[in-house]
mmCIF file of C-alpha atoms in Angstrom:
data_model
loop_
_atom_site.group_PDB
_atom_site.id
_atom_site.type_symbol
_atom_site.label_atom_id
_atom_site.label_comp_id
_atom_site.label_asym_id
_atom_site.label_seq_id
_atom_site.Cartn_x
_atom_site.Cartn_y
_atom_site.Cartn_z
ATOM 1 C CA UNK A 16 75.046 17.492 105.727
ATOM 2 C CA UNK A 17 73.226 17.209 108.920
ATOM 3 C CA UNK A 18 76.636 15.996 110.791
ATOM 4 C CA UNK A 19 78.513 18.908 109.308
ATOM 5 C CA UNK A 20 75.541 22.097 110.548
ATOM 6 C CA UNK A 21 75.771 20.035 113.620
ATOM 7 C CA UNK A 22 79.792 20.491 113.968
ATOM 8 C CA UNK A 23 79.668 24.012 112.834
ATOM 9 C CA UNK A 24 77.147 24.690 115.848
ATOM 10 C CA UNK A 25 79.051 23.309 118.059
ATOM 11 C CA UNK A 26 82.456 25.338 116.401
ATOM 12 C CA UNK A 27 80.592 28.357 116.957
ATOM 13 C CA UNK A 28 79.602 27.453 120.905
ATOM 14 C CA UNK A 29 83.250 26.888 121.748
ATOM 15 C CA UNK A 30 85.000 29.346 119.427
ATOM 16 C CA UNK A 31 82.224 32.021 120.090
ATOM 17 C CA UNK A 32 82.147 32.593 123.988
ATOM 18 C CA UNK A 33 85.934 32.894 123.463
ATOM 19 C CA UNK A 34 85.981 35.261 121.186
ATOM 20 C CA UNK A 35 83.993 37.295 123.189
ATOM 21 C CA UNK A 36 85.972 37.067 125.891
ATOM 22 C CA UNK A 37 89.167 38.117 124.802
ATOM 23 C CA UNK A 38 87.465 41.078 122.298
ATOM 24 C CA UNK A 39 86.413 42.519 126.270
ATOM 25 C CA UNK A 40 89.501 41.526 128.341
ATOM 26 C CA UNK A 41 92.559 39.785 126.356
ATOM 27 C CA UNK A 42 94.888 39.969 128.794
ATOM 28 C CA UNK A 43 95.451 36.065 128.474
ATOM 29 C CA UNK A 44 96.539 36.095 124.606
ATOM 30 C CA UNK A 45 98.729 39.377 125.414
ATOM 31 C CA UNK A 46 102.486 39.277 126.709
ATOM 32 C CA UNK A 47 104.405 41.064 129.507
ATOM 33 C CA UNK A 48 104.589 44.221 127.292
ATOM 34 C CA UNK A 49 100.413 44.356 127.417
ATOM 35 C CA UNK A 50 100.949 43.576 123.238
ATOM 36 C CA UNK A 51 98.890 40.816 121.783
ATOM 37 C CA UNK A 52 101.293 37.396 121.937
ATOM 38 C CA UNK A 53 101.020 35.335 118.568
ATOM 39 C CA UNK A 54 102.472 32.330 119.597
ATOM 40 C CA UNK A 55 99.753 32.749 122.529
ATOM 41 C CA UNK A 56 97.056 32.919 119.855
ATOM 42 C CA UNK A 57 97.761 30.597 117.706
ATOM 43 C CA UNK A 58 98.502 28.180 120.599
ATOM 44 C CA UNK A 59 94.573 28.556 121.525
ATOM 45 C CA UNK A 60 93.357 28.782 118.567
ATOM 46 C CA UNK A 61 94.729 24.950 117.525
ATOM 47 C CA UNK A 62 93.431 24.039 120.907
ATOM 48 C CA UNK A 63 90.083 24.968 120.102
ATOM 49 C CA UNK A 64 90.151 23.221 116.632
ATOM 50 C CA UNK A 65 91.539 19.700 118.118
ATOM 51 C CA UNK A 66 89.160 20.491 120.984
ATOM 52 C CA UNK A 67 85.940 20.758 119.051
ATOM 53 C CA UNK A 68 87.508 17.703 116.740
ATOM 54 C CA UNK A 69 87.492 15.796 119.671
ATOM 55 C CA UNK A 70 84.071 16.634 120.672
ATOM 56 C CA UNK A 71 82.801 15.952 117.413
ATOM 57 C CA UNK A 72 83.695 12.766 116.596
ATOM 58 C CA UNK A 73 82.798 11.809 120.393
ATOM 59 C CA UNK A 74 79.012 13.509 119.947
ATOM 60 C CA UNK A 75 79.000 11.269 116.759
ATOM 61 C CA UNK A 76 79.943 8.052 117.986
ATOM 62 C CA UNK A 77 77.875 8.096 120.971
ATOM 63 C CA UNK A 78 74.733 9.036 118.217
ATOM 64 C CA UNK A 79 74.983 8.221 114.627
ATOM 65 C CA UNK A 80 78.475 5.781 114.715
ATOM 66 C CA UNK A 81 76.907 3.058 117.090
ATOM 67 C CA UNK A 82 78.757 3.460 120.184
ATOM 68 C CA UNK A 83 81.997 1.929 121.430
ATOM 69 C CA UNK A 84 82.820 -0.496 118.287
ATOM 70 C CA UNK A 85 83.141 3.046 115.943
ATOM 71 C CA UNK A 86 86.306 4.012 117.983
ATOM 72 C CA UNK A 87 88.059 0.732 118.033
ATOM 73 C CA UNK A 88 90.078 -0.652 115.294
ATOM 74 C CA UNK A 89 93.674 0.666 113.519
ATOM 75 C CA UNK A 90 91.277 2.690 111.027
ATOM 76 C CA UNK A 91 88.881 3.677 113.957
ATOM 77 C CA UNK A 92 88.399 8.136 113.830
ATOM 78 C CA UNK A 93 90.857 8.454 116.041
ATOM 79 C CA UNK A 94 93.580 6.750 114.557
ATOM 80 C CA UNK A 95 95.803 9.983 113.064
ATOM 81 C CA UNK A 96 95.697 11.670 116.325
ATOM 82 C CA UNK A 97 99.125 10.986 117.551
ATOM 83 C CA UNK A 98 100.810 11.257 113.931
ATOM 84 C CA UNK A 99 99.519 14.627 112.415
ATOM 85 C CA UNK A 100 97.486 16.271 115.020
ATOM 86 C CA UNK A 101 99.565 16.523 118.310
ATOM 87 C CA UNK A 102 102.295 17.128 116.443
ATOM 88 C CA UNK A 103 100.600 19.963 114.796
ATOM 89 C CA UNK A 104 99.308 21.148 117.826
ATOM 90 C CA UNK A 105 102.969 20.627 119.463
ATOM 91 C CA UNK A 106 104.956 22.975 117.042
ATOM 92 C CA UNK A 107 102.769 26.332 118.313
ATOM 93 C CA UNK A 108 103.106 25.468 122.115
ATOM 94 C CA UNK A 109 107.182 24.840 122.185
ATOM 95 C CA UNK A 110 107.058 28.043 119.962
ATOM 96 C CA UNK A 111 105.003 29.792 122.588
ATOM 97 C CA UNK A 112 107.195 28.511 126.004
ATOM 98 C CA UNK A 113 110.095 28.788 123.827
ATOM 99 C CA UNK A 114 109.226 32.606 123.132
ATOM 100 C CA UNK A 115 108.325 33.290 126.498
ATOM 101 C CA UNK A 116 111.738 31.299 127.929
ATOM 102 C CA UNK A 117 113.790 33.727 125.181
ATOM 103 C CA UNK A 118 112.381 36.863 125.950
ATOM 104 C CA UNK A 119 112.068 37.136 129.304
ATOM 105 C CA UNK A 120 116.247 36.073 129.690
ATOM 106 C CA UNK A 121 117.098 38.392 127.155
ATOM 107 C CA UNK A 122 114.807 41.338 128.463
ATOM 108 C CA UNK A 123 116.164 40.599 132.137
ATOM 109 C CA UNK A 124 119.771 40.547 130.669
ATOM 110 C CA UNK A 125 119.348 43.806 129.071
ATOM 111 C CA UNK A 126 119.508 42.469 125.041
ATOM 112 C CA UNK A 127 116.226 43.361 123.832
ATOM 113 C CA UNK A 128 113.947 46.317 124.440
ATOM 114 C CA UNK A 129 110.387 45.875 125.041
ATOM 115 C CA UNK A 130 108.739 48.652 125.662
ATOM 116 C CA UNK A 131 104.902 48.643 127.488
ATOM 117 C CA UNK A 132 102.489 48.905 124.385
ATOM 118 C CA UNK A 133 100.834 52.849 123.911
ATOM 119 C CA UNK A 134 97.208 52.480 125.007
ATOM 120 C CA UNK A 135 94.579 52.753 122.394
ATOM 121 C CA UNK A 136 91.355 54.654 122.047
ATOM 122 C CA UNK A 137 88.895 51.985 122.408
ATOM 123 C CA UNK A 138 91.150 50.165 125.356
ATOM 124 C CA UNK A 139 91.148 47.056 122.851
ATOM 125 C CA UNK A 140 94.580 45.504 120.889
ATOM 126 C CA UNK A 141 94.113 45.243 117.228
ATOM 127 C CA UNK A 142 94.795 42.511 115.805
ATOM 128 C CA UNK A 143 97.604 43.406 113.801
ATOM 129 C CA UNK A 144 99.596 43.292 116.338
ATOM 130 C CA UNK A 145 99.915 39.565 115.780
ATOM 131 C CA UNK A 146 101.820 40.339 112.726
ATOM 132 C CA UNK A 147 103.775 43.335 113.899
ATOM 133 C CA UNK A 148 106.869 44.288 115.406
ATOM 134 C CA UNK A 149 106.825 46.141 119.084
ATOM 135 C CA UNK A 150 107.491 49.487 116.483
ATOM 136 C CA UNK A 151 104.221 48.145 114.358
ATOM 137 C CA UNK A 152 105.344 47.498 111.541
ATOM 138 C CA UNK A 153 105.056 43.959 109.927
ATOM 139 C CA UNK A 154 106.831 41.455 110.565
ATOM 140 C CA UNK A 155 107.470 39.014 107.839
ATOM 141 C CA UNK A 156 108.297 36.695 110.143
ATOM 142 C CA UNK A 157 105.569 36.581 112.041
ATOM 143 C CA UNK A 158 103.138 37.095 109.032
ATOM 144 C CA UNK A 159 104.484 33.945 107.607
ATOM 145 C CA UNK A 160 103.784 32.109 111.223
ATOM 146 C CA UNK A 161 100.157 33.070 111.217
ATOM 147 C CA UNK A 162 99.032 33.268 107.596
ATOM 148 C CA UNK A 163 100.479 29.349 107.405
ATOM 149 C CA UNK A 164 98.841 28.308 110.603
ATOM 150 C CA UNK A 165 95.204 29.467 109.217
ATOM 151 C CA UNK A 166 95.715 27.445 106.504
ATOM 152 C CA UNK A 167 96.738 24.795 108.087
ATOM 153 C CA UNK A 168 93.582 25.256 110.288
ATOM 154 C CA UNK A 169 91.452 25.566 107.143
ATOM 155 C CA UNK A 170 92.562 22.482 105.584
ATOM 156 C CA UNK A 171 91.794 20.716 109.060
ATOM 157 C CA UNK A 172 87.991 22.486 109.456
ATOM 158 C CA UNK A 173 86.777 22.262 105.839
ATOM 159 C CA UNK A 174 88.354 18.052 104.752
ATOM 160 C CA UNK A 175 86.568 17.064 108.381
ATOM 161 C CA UNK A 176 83.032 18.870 107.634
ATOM 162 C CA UNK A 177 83.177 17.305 104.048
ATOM 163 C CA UNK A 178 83.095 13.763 106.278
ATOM 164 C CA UNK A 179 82.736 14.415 109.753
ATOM 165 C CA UNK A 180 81.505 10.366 110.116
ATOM 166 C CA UNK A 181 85.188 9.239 108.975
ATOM 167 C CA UNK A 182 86.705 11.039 111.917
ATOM 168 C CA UNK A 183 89.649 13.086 112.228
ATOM 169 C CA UNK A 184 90.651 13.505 108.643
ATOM 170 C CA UNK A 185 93.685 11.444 107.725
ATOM 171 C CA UNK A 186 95.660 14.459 106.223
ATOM 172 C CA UNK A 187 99.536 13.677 104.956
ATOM 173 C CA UNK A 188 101.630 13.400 108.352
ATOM 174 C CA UNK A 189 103.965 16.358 106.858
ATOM 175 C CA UNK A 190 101.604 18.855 107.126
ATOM 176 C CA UNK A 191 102.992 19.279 110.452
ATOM 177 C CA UNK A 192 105.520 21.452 109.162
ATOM 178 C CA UNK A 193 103.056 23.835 107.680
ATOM 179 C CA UNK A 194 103.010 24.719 111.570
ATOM 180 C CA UNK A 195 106.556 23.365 112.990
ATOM 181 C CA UNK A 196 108.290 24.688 110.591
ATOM 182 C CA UNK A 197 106.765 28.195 111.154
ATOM 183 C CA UNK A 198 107.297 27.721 114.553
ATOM 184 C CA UNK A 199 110.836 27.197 114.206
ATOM 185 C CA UNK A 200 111.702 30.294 112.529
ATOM 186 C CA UNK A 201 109.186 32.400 114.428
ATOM 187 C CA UNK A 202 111.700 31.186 117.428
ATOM 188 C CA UNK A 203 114.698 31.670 115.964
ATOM 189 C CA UNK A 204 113.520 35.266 114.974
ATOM 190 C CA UNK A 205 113.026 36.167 118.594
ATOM 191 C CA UNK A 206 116.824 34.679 119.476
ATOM 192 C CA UNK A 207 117.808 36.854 116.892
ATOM 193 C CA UNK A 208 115.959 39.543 117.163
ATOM 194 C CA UNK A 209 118.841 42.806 118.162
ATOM 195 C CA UNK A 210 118.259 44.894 120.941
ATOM 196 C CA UNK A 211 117.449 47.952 118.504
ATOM 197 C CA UNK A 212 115.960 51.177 120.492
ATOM 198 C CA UNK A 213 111.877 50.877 119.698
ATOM 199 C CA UNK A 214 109.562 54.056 119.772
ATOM 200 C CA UNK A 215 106.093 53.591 120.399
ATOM 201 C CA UNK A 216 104.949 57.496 120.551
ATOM 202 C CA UNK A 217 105.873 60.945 120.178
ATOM 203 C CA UNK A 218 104.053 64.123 121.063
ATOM 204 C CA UNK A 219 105.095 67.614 120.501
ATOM 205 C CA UNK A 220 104.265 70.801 122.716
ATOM 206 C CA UNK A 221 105.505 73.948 121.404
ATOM 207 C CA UNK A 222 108.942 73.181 120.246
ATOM 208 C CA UNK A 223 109.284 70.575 123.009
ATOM 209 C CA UNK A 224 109.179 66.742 121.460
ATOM 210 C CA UNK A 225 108.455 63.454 123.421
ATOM 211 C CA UNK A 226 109.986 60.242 122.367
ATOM 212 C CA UNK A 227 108.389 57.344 124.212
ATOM 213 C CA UNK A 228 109.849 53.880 124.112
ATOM 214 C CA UNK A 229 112.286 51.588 125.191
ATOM 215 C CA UNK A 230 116.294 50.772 124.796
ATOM 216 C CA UNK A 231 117.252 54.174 124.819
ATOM 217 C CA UNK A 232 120.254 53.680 126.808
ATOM 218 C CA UNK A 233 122.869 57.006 125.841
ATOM 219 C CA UNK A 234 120.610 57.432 122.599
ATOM 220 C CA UNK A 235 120.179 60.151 119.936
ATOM 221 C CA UNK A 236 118.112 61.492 118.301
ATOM 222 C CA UNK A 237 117.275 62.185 114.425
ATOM 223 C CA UNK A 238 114.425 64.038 113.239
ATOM 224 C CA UNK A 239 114.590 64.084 108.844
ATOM 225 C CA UNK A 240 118.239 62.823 109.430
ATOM 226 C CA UNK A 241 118.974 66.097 111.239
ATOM 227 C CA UNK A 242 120.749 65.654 114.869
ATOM 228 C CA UNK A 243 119.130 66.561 117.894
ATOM 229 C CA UNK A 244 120.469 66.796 121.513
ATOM 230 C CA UNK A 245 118.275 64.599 123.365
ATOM 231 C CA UNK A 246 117.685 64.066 127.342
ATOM 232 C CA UNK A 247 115.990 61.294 128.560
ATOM 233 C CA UNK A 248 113.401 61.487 131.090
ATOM 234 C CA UNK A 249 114.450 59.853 135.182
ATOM 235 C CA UNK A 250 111.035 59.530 135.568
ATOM 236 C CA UNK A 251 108.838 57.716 132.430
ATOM 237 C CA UNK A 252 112.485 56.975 130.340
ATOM 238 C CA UNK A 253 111.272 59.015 127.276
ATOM 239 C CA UNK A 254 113.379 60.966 125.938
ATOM 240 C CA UNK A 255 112.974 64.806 125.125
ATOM 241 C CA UNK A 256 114.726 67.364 122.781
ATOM 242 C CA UNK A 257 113.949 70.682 121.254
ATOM 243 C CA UNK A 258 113.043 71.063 117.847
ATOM 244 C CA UNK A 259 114.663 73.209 115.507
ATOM 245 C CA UNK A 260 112.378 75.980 113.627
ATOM 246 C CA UNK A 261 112.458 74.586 110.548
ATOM 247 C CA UNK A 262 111.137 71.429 111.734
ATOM 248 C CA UNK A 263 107.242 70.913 111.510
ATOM 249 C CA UNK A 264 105.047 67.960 110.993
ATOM 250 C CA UNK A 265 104.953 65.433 110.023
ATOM 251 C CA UNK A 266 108.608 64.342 110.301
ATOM 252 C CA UNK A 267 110.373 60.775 110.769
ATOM 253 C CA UNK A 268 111.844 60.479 114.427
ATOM 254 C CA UNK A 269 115.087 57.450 114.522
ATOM 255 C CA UNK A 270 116.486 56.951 118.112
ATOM 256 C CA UNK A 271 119.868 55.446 117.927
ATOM 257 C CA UNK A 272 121.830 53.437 120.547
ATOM 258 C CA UNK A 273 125.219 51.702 120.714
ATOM 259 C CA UNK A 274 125.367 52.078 116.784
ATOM 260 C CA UNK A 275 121.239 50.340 116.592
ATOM 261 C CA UNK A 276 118.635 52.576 114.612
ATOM 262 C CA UNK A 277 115.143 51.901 115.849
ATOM 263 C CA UNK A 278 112.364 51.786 113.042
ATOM 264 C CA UNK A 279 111.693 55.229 111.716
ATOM 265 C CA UNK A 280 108.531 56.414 113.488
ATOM 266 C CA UNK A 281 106.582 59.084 111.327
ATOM 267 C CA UNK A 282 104.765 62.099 113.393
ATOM 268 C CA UNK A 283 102.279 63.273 111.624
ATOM 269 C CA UNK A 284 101.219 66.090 113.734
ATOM 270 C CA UNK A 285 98.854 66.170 116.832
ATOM 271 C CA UNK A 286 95.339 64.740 116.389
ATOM 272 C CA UNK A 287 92.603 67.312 115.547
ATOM 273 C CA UNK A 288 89.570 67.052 117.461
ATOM 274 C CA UNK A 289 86.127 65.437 116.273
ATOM 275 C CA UNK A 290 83.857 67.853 114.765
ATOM 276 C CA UNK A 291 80.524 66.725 116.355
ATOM 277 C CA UNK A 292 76.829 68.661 114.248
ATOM 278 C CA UNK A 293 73.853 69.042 116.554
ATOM 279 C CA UNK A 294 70.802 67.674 114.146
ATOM 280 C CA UNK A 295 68.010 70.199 114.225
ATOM 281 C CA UNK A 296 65.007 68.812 115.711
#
């Protein structure tokens, strides 16, 4: 019991500081497009785990395990490292230099649109980004990635707290796949992936509306499947088009290009302001 509140402290001084962190400034977990990367996260978060593992069952030998004769031997805590945890820890980083590889060629070559992410209110990405598309919507591909992956990780935290002086815990060496395999297709869905227009925003001023986004090369608009003439912007890209009278919010915006719909984006009107009630003293 003691070994196990002892590991958990030491969970929480590694994971903790990092946490922090990235809640203030995650630029390092986010991509080019300023979106939060999964295959970024996930990559540091199984570095942490096999991190703190390490740590661990070091703090432990050097105390309670007796020094250098609990780490030798075919048996010794260390013994599954190179069959079930580097290989678990290998599937999320090819997936994450794989990604990176993919993306960047295909953005440079002009088959995928990725658009700069809208900012938010608090200036902080939320975190279901890590399951969502560049449109936000979720992406069952990347669901499946990460909701795998923190099981995997749970199965990992909560069999080495139940014996933390055993070592490493000597999980089935296919378990791997509960994160390779994951991996695989979260790849294969970014190789895949078509260069569909994405909008990110709209705004509306007077009968004027906004599109923001990206891949809206000779696109058109569709506002409740009715046919607008749209301009894009030379300046921001956007592009702009007058709405009918009939037309009021909330409505669902599709920009189409070379025969690709984007994902319908729903308007639901502009934001009304906060009410804010002085308290009588």
């Amino acid at each position: 019991m003691a070994s196990a509140l002892c590991a958990l402290l030491l969970l929480a001084a590694l994971a903790g500081p990092i946490c922090l962190r990235l809640r203030r400034h995650p630029a390092f977990v986010t991509g080019r497009d300023g979106r939060l990367s999964t295959s970024t996260a996930l990559a540091l978060a199984w570095t942490v785990i096999l991190v703190w593992l390490l740590l661990t069952v070091l703090g432990h030998g050097l105390t309670a395990g007796g020094g250098v004769r609990y780490f030798q031997g075919p048996d010794g805590p260390l013994s599954p490292l190179t069959t079930v945890y580097l290989p678990l820890l290998g599937g999320p980083y090819v997936a994450l230099i794989a990604a990176k590889t993919v993306v960047g060629l295909r953005v440079e070559r002009g088959t995928l649109a990725k658009p700069a992410a809208p900012p938010t209110a608090s200036g902080r990405r939320p975190l279901r980004e890590l399951i969502a598309n560049d449109s936000g919507r979720t992406d069952l591909v990347d669901l499946q990635y990460v909701a795998l992956s923190a099981v995997t990780m749970l199965y990992v935290v909560l069999f080495f707290l139940a014996d933390v002086g055993a070592g490493l815990p000597r999980l089935p060496e296919e378990i791997w796949a509960l994160t390779g395999a994951p991996a695989g297709a979260y790849l294969v869905n970014k190789m895949a992936t078509r260069a569909n227009p994405v909008i990110t925003g709209a705004s509306l001023s007077g009968d004027r509306l906004t599109v923001e986004g990206g891949g809206f090369t000779d696109a058109r608009l569709t506002v409740d499947d009715t046919p607008l003439e749209a301009r894009p912007d030379p300046v921001t890209g956007a592009l702009t088009a007058t709405l009918p009278p009939s037309a009021k919010p909330p409505f669902t915006v599709v920009a189409t290009s070379r025969g690709l719909r984007s994902d319908p984006y729903r308007y639901e009107g502009p934001a009304l302001p906060a009410q804010h009630t002085a308290g009588r003293g």
